[in-house]
mmCIF file of C-alpha atoms in Angstrom:
data_model
loop_
_atom_site.group_PDB
_atom_site.id
_atom_site.type_symbol
_atom_site.label_atom_id
_atom_site.label_comp_id
_atom_site.label_asym_id
_atom_site.label_seq_id
_atom_site.Cartn_x
_atom_site.Cartn_y
_atom_site.Cartn_z
ATOM 1 C CA UNK A 33 -8.670 -14.326 -3.949
ATOM 2 C CA UNK A 34 -10.017 -13.382 -0.475
ATOM 3 C CA UNK A 35 -9.138 -9.709 0.860
ATOM 4 C CA UNK A 36 -8.411 -9.779 4.813
ATOM 5 C CA UNK A 37 -6.646 -7.431 7.322
ATOM 6 C CA UNK A 38 -3.170 -8.748 7.828
ATOM 7 C CA UNK A 39 -2.373 -10.284 11.422
ATOM 8 C CA UNK A 40 1.145 -10.141 12.865
ATOM 9 C CA UNK A 41 1.528 -13.739 11.505
ATOM 10 C CA UNK A 42 1.402 -12.412 7.962
ATOM 11 C CA UNK A 43 4.126 -9.750 8.747
ATOM 12 C CA UNK A 44 7.213 -11.961 7.483
ATOM 13 C CA UNK A 45 5.360 -12.430 4.292
ATOM 14 C CA UNK A 46 4.094 -8.958 3.773
ATOM 15 C CA UNK A 47 7.750 -7.898 4.498
ATOM 16 C CA UNK A 48 9.189 -9.958 1.456
ATOM 17 C CA UNK A 49 6.562 -8.901 -0.636
ATOM 18 C CA UNK A 50 7.237 -5.400 0.103
ATOM 19 C CA UNK A 51 10.943 -5.785 -0.094
ATOM 20 C CA UNK A 52 11.374 -6.408 -3.627
ATOM 21 C CA UNK A 53 9.433 -3.323 -4.788
ATOM 22 C CA UNK A 54 11.097 -0.769 -6.392
ATOM 23 C CA UNK A 55 8.805 2.126 -6.369
ATOM 24 C CA UNK A 56 8.642 2.520 -2.643
ATOM 25 C CA UNK A 57 9.331 5.794 -1.265
ATOM 26 C CA UNK A 58 12.767 5.976 0.365
ATOM 27 C CA UNK A 59 15.991 7.219 -0.064
ATOM 28 C CA UNK A 60 16.697 8.240 -4.049
ATOM 29 C CA UNK A 61 20.489 6.454 -3.915
ATOM 30 C CA UNK A 62 18.400 3.613 -2.532
ATOM 31 C CA UNK A 63 15.155 3.442 -4.354
ATOM 32 C CA UNK A 64 13.917 0.280 -2.877
ATOM 33 C CA UNK A 65 11.604 -0.728 0.244
ATOM 34 C CA UNK A 66 13.360 0.716 3.179
ATOM 35 C CA UNK A 67 10.331 -0.854 5.720
ATOM 36 C CA UNK A 68 11.619 -3.190 8.424
ATOM 37 C CA UNK A 69 9.949 -6.184 9.531
ATOM 38 C CA UNK A 70 9.396 -4.363 12.803
ATOM 39 C CA UNK A 71 8.047 -1.290 10.738
ATOM 40 C CA UNK A 72 5.216 -3.771 9.328
ATOM 41 C CA UNK A 73 4.412 -5.337 12.592
ATOM 42 C CA UNK A 74 3.808 -1.843 14.071
ATOM 43 C CA UNK A 75 1.790 -0.881 11.253
ATOM 44 C CA UNK A 76 -0.605 -4.077 11.546
ATOM 45 C CA UNK A 77 -0.723 -3.615 15.224
ATOM 46 C CA UNK A 78 -1.894 0.084 15.194
ATOM 47 C CA UNK A 79 -6.104 0.337 15.265
ATOM 48 C CA UNK A 80 -6.082 3.389 12.706
ATOM 49 C CA UNK A 81 -3.945 1.491 10.322
ATOM 50 C CA UNK A 82 -4.674 -1.688 8.402
ATOM 51 C CA UNK A 83 -2.547 -3.836 5.866
ATOM 52 C CA UNK A 84 -4.875 -5.697 3.957
ATOM 53 C CA UNK A 85 -3.568 -8.779 1.951
ATOM 54 C CA UNK A 86 -4.861 -10.654 -0.914
ATOM 55 C CA UNK A 87 -4.755 -14.243 -0.717
ATOM 56 C CA UNK A 88 -5.193 -17.052 -3.283
ATOM 57 C CA UNK A 89 -5.295 -20.231 -1.185
ATOM 58 C CA UNK A 90 -2.813 -19.934 1.858
ATOM 59 C CA UNK A 91 -0.441 -17.653 -0.050
ATOM 60 C CA UNK A 92 -0.613 -13.641 -0.052
ATOM 61 C CA UNK A 93 -0.290 -12.390 -3.725
ATOM 62 C CA UNK A 94 -1.136 -8.740 -2.633
ATOM 63 C CA UNK A 95 -0.989 -6.107 0.019
ATOM 64 C CA UNK A 96 -2.141 -2.812 0.599
ATOM 65 C CA UNK A 97 -1.643 -0.253 3.393
ATOM 66 C CA UNK A 98 -4.154 2.431 4.624
ATOM 67 C CA UNK A 99 -4.326 4.922 7.491
ATOM 68 C CA UNK A 100 -7.672 5.939 8.267
ATOM 69 C CA UNK A 101 -8.289 9.469 9.625
ATOM 70 C CA UNK A 102 -11.647 11.237 10.389
ATOM 71 C CA UNK A 103 -12.565 12.593 7.222
ATOM 72 C CA UNK A 104 -9.902 10.826 4.604
ATOM 73 C CA UNK A 105 -7.821 7.578 4.357
ATOM 74 C CA UNK A 106 -4.231 7.561 2.773
ATOM 75 C CA UNK A 107 -3.002 4.474 0.762
ATOM 76 C CA UNK A 108 0.468 3.382 1.058
ATOM 77 C CA UNK A 109 2.769 0.473 0.487
ATOM 78 C CA UNK A 110 0.514 -1.301 -2.599
ATOM 79 C CA UNK A 111 2.277 -4.102 -3.734
ATOM 80 C CA UNK A 112 1.298 -7.378 -6.034
ATOM 81 C CA UNK A 113 3.029 -10.179 -6.866
ATOM 82 C CA UNK A 114 4.671 -9.799 -10.289
ATOM 83 C CA UNK A 115 2.657 -13.480 -11.391
ATOM 84 C CA UNK A 116 -0.406 -11.611 -10.181
ATOM 85 C CA UNK A 117 -0.236 -8.407 -11.822
ATOM 86 C CA UNK A 118 -3.036 -7.137 -14.230
ATOM 87 C CA UNK A 119 -5.384 -9.819 -12.789
ATOM 88 C CA UNK A 120 -7.723 -7.396 -10.286
ATOM 89 C CA UNK A 121 -5.610 -7.895 -7.350
ATOM 90 C CA UNK A 122 -5.080 -4.256 -6.779
ATOM 91 C CA UNK A 123 -8.405 -3.641 -7.723
ATOM 92 C CA UNK A 124 -9.768 -6.044 -5.304
ATOM 93 C CA UNK A 125 -7.448 -4.331 -2.372
ATOM 94 C CA UNK A 126 -8.646 -1.030 -3.486
ATOM 95 C CA UNK A 127 -12.463 -2.298 -3.609
ATOM 96 C CA UNK A 128 -11.961 -3.453 0.045
ATOM 97 C CA UNK A 129 -10.624 -0.117 1.381
ATOM 98 C CA UNK A 130 -13.630 1.775 -0.342
ATOM 99 C CA UNK A 131 -15.773 -0.418 1.575
ATOM 100 C CA UNK A 132 -13.980 -0.030 4.756
ATOM 101 C CA UNK A 133 -14.198 3.687 4.419
ATOM 102 C CA UNK A 134 -17.707 3.879 3.619
ATOM 103 C CA UNK A 135 -18.521 1.815 6.924
ATOM 104 C CA UNK A 136 -16.281 4.387 8.871
ATOM 105 C CA UNK A 137 -18.035 7.687 6.882
ATOM 106 C CA UNK A 138 -14.563 8.736 5.399
ATOM 107 C CA UNK A 139 -15.481 10.713 2.416
ATOM 108 C CA UNK A 140 -12.340 10.737 0.496
ATOM 109 C CA UNK A 141 -9.198 8.562 -0.186
ATOM 110 C CA UNK A 142 -5.467 9.736 -0.803
ATOM 111 C CA UNK A 143 -2.560 8.408 -2.205
ATOM 112 C CA UNK A 144 0.929 9.282 -3.992
ATOM 113 C CA UNK A 145 3.324 7.092 -6.097
ATOM 114 C CA UNK A 146 6.481 7.883 -7.565
ATOM 115 C CA UNK A 147 6.643 9.752 -10.817
ATOM 116 C CA UNK A 148 8.539 6.815 -12.088
ATOM 117 C CA UNK A 149 5.792 4.276 -11.239
ATOM 118 C CA UNK A 150 3.840 4.526 -14.496
ATOM 119 C CA UNK A 151 2.021 1.402 -13.946
ATOM 120 C CA UNK A 152 0.597 2.909 -10.492
ATOM 121 C CA UNK A 153 0.010 6.208 -12.198
ATOM 122 C CA UNK A 154 -2.010 4.094 -14.978
ATOM 123 C CA UNK A 155 -3.965 2.015 -11.880
ATOM 124 C CA UNK A 156 -5.111 5.093 -10.200
ATOM 125 C CA UNK A 157 -6.059 7.046 -13.384
ATOM 126 C CA UNK A 158 -8.202 3.702 -14.495
ATOM 127 C CA UNK A 159 -9.674 3.481 -10.845
ATOM 128 C CA UNK A 160 -10.821 7.106 -11.952
ATOM 129 C CA UNK A 161 -8.554 8.976 -9.035
ATOM 130 C CA UNK A 162 -8.406 12.519 -9.737
ATOM 131 C CA UNK A 163 -4.389 13.555 -10.220
ATOM 132 C CA UNK A 164 -3.223 16.007 -7.485
ATOM 133 C CA UNK A 165 -0.589 18.410 -7.150
ATOM 134 C CA UNK A 166 3.125 17.187 -7.779
ATOM 135 C CA UNK A 167 5.519 17.104 -4.700
ATOM 136 C CA UNK A 168 8.961 16.438 -3.995
ATOM 137 C CA UNK A 169 9.690 13.462 -1.325
ATOM 138 C CA UNK A 170 12.741 13.927 0.299
ATOM 139 C CA UNK A 171 14.679 11.513 3.373
ATOM 140 C CA UNK A 172 17.513 11.296 5.167
ATOM 141 C CA UNK A 173 19.636 7.973 6.188
ATOM 142 C CA UNK A 174 20.480 9.078 10.012
ATOM 143 C CA UNK A 175 23.905 7.451 11.004
#
């Protein structure tokens, strides 16, 4: 496996990976990823944001987005292909983010997950992340 920053050429494959995730933030009435292909391209093009992809040969098998701030980094959009879960993909992605944080002198990484996303909660716990406050996520679809 190889971890690298995503490029614009990866956007469609990353979008397809995210599209199947039922635990992404979004409207509770439609609890699937509401990121568009344009959102993914925009995220990739920002200097303060990186989407890392985990490659197996030429295939993207996992991805993770991170926003870097001066004192902390914020994880978002963690997804691993179902047939590669529990094989170290997410851990490899997190390790890459930690390495980049140290390089940028960032001392804390934050992330959130749905209260229904038990696999991600277990993953954070396994990675020795501290559990913070509980929040409600609200969204509104504009018409």
